[in-house]
């Protein structure tokens, strides 16, 4: 059997590069048919254009855009609902249609906390998991095509120790009193993927998101790090693995 086909489901342009860019570059090089679905920022908006450039760097064709609005930026899709306010069933149906067309062996999205608690990330996690289950159920959304069973889900996450390191090196300051500490305990992580050989490609893809590089304090701090420290932060990506059929599918 050849390399598995993989669908990444992300909330915003830049998430695909920042959290999974090394994985994307690595599996594309290994021959995986790879697609990226992004829930917010409709086609033609500046950040969608940046996303297309970033994916080109990573070796992926144009993104699939659901076209919902980013919760903080109504201009991202002026005629559409914000992702967290959309009709859940409508969004699930959209993702199901793409799953049934693409027939991925693996679907990748965020962990249940959206890595660090972003509401759009959490919503995307919920939508993706619901869609993977629904895509395998023929009586649901029959108009979306024949049922398709993905073999495994991979949930992008970050170890708690690395979250502490990120907060120390690139966040704007200490967490507020009583704030939830994000991150996954080391023992719960199923896959620690070395992407150091693709870290320059990953950083170039992150840099293609120019508007976020200019706007985000965390990305500004990341860009200010010396290359060795930045590469150390970006050179590993982590996942929780959930097999949906016996044996599942390896991401690498």
mmCIF file of N, CA and C in Angstrom, residues 37-82:
data_model
loop_
_atom_site.group_PDB
_atom_site.id
_atom_site.type_symbol
_atom_site.label_atom_id
_atom_site.label_comp_id
_atom_site.label_asym_id
_atom_site.label_seq_id
_atom_site.Cartn_x
_atom_site.Cartn_y
_atom_site.Cartn_z
ATOM 1 N N UNK A 37 -8.383 21.923 4.099
ATOM 2 C CA UNK A 37 -9.662 22.619 4.166
ATOM 3 C C UNK A 37 -9.573 23.649 5.278
ATOM 4 N N UNK A 38 -9.923 24.889 4.959
ATOM 5 C CA UNK A 38 -9.877 25.979 5.929
ATOM 6 C C UNK A 38 -11.283 26.542 6.095
ATOM 7 N N UNK A 39 -11.722 26.669 7.335
ATOM 8 C CA UNK A 39 -13.124 27.006 7.594
ATOM 9 C C UNK A 39 -13.446 28.482 7.412
ATOM 10 N N UNK A 40 -12.476 29.377 7.603
ATOM 11 C CA UNK A 40 -12.768 30.815 7.576
ATOM 12 C C UNK A 40 -11.951 31.531 6.500
ATOM 13 N N UNK A 41 -12.343 32.754 6.226
ATOM 14 C CA UNK A 41 -11.754 33.623 5.194
ATOM 15 C C UNK A 41 -12.099 33.081 3.802
ATOM 16 N N UNK A 42 -13.042 33.774 3.179
ATOM 17 C CA UNK A 42 -13.534 33.315 1.887
ATOM 18 C C UNK A 42 -12.530 33.594 0.772
ATOM 19 N N UNK A 43 -12.702 32.889 -0.325
ATOM 20 C CA UNK A 43 -11.833 33.078 -1.490
ATOM 21 C C UNK A 43 -11.858 34.537 -1.923
ATOM 22 N N UNK A 44 -10.676 35.058 -2.283
ATOM 23 C CA UNK A 44 -10.562 36.439 -2.726
ATOM 24 C C UNK A 44 -10.155 37.412 -1.661
ATOM 25 N N UNK A 45 -10.249 37.015 -0.387
ATOM 26 C CA UNK A 45 -9.798 37.889 0.698
ATOM 27 C C UNK A 45 -8.274 37.786 0.816
ATOM 28 N N UNK A 46 -7.637 38.810 1.402
ATOM 29 C CA UNK A 46 -6.170 38.802 1.471
ATOM 30 C C UNK A 46 -5.597 37.566 2.173
ATOM 31 N N UNK A 47 -6.201 37.153 3.257
ATOM 32 C CA UNK A 47 -5.619 36.022 3.978
ATOM 33 C C UNK A 47 -5.824 34.702 3.229
ATOM 34 N N UNK A 48 -6.880 34.595 2.459
ATOM 35 C CA UNK A 48 -7.035 33.411 1.621
ATOM 36 C C UNK A 48 -5.953 33.374 0.557
ATOM 37 N N UNK A 49 -5.618 34.541 0.014
ATOM 38 C CA UNK A 49 -4.539 34.621 -0.973
ATOM 39 C C UNK A 49 -3.208 34.212 -0.341
ATOM 40 N N UNK A 50 -2.971 34.652 0.897
ATOM 41 C CA UNK A 50 -1.754 34.256 1.607
ATOM 42 C C UNK A 50 -1.732 32.748 1.857
ATOM 43 N N UNK A 51 -2.888 32.201 2.189
ATOM 44 C CA UNK A 51 -2.988 30.760 2.410
ATOM 45 C C UNK A 51 -2.602 29.988 1.156
ATOM 46 N N UNK A 52 -3.078 30.453 0.014
ATOM 47 C CA UNK A 52 -2.741 29.785 -1.248
ATOM 48 C C UNK A 52 -1.235 29.802 -1.470
ATOM 49 N N UNK A 53 -0.589 30.930 -1.155
ATOM 50 C CA UNK A 53 0.867 31.033 -1.303
ATOM 51 C C UNK A 53 1.585 30.098 -0.336
ATOM 52 N N UNK A 54 1.105 30.036 0.903
ATOM 53 C CA UNK A 54 1.739 29.166 1.902
ATOM 54 C C UNK A 54 1.643 27.701 1.494
ATOM 55 N N UNK A 55 0.481 27.305 1.003
ATOM 56 C CA UNK A 55 0.316 25.905 0.602
ATOM 57 C C UNK A 55 1.176 25.566 -0.603
ATOM 58 N N UNK A 56 1.355 26.523 -1.486
ATOM 59 C CA UNK A 56 2.244 26.289 -2.629
ATOM 60 C C UNK A 56 3.660 25.986 -2.129
ATOM 61 N N UNK A 57 4.100 26.691 -1.107
ATOM 62 C CA UNK A 57 5.423 26.444 -0.522
ATOM 63 C C UNK A 57 5.495 25.036 0.064
ATOM 64 N N UNK A 58 4.407 24.590 0.672
ATOM 65 C CA UNK A 58 4.375 23.268 1.303
ATOM 66 C C UNK A 58 4.113 22.139 0.315
ATOM 67 N N UNK A 59 3.767 22.492 -0.926
ATOM 68 C CA UNK A 59 3.572 21.490 -1.961
ATOM 69 C C UNK A 59 2.144 21.049 -2.154
ATOM 70 N N UNK A 60 1.180 21.872 -1.715
ATOM 71 C CA UNK A 60 -0.235 21.507 -1.780
ATOM 72 C C UNK A 60 -0.951 22.438 -2.747
ATOM 73 N N UNK A 61 -1.943 21.890 -3.444
ATOM 74 C CA UNK A 61 -2.756 22.698 -4.351
ATOM 75 C C UNK A 61 -3.603 23.694 -3.570
ATOM 76 N N UNK A 62 -4.350 24.501 -4.288
ATOM 77 C CA UNK A 62 -5.178 25.544 -3.679
ATOM 78 C C UNK A 62 -6.054 24.982 -2.567
ATOM 79 N N UNK A 63 -6.268 25.748 -1.509
ATOM 80 C CA UNK A 63 -7.045 25.257 -0.369
ATOM 81 C C UNK A 63 -8.523 25.134 -0.691
ATOM 82 N N UNK A 64 -9.192 24.309 0.095
ATOM 83 C CA UNK A 64 -10.648 24.251 0.105
ATOM 84 C C UNK A 64 -11.118 25.262 1.142
ATOM 85 N N UNK A 65 -12.001 26.166 0.770
ATOM 86 C CA UNK A 65 -12.462 27.209 1.682
ATOM 87 C C UNK A 65 -13.948 27.033 1.965
ATOM 88 N N UNK A 66 -14.319 26.846 3.246
ATOM 89 C CA UNK A 66 -15.739 26.805 3.587
ATOM 90 C C UNK A 66 -16.351 28.200 3.557
ATOM 91 N N UNK A 67 -15.550 29.227 3.819
ATOM 92 C CA UNK A 67 -16.024 30.591 3.641
ATOM 93 C C UNK A 67 -16.801 31.182 4.794
ATOM 94 N N UNK A 68 -16.635 30.647 6.018
ATOM 95 C CA UNK A 68 -17.238 31.271 7.192
ATOM 96 C C UNK A 68 -16.363 32.433 7.660
ATOM 97 N N UNK A 69 -16.943 33.269 8.491
ATOM 98 C CA UNK A 69 -16.190 34.416 8.994
ATOM 99 C C UNK A 69 -15.351 34.019 10.199
ATOM 100 N N UNK A 70 -14.140 34.517 10.227
ATOM 101 C CA UNK A 70 -13.279 34.447 11.406
ATOM 102 C C UNK A 70 -13.973 35.259 12.497
ATOM 103 N N UNK A 71 -14.082 34.686 13.686
ATOM 104 C CA UNK A 71 -14.822 35.344 14.761
ATOM 105 C C UNK A 71 -14.367 36.755 15.063
ATOM 106 N N UNK A 72 -13.090 37.047 14.895
ATOM 107 C CA UNK A 72 -12.591 38.370 15.215
ATOM 108 C C UNK A 72 -12.539 39.330 14.045
ATOM 109 N N UNK A 73 -12.874 38.837 12.837
ATOM 110 C CA UNK A 73 -12.690 39.639 11.634
ATOM 111 C C UNK A 73 -13.881 39.459 10.688
ATOM 112 N N UNK A 74 -14.953 40.222 10.873
ATOM 113 C CA UNK A 74 -16.132 40.054 10.019
ATOM 114 C C UNK A 74 -15.842 40.289 8.544
ATOM 115 N N UNK A 75 -14.805 41.058 8.237
ATOM 116 C CA UNK A 75 -14.443 41.293 6.835
ATOM 117 C C UNK A 75 -13.898 40.041 6.157
ATOM 118 N N UNK A 76 -13.652 39.001 6.942
ATOM 119 C CA UNK A 76 -13.141 37.752 6.367
ATOM 120 C C UNK A 76 -14.188 37.045 5.510
ATOM 121 N N UNK A 77 -15.450 37.313 5.761
ATOM 122 C CA UNK A 77 -16.547 36.724 4.968
ATOM 123 C C UNK A 77 -17.796 37.555 5.255
ATOM 124 N N UNK A 78 -17.901 38.732 4.641
ATOM 125 C CA UNK A 78 -18.939 39.696 5.025
ATOM 126 C C UNK A 78 -20.367 39.176 4.916
ATOM 127 N N UNK A 79 -20.615 38.249 4.026
ATOM 128 C CA UNK A 79 -21.985 37.770 3.821
ATOM 129 C C UNK A 79 -22.267 36.464 4.563
ATOM 130 N N UNK A 80 -21.317 35.988 5.335
ATOM 131 C CA UNK A 80 -21.464 34.675 5.973
ATOM 132 C C UNK A 80 -21.455 34.780 7.487
ATOM 133 N N UNK A 81 -21.981 33.745 8.119
ATOM 134 C CA UNK A 81 -21.966 33.672 9.574
ATOM 135 C C UNK A 81 -20.546 33.452 10.087
ATOM 136 N N UNK A 82 -20.321 33.900 11.298
ATOM 137 C CA UNK A 82 -19.063 33.554 11.965
ATOM 138 C C UNK A 82 -19.046 32.050 12.219
#
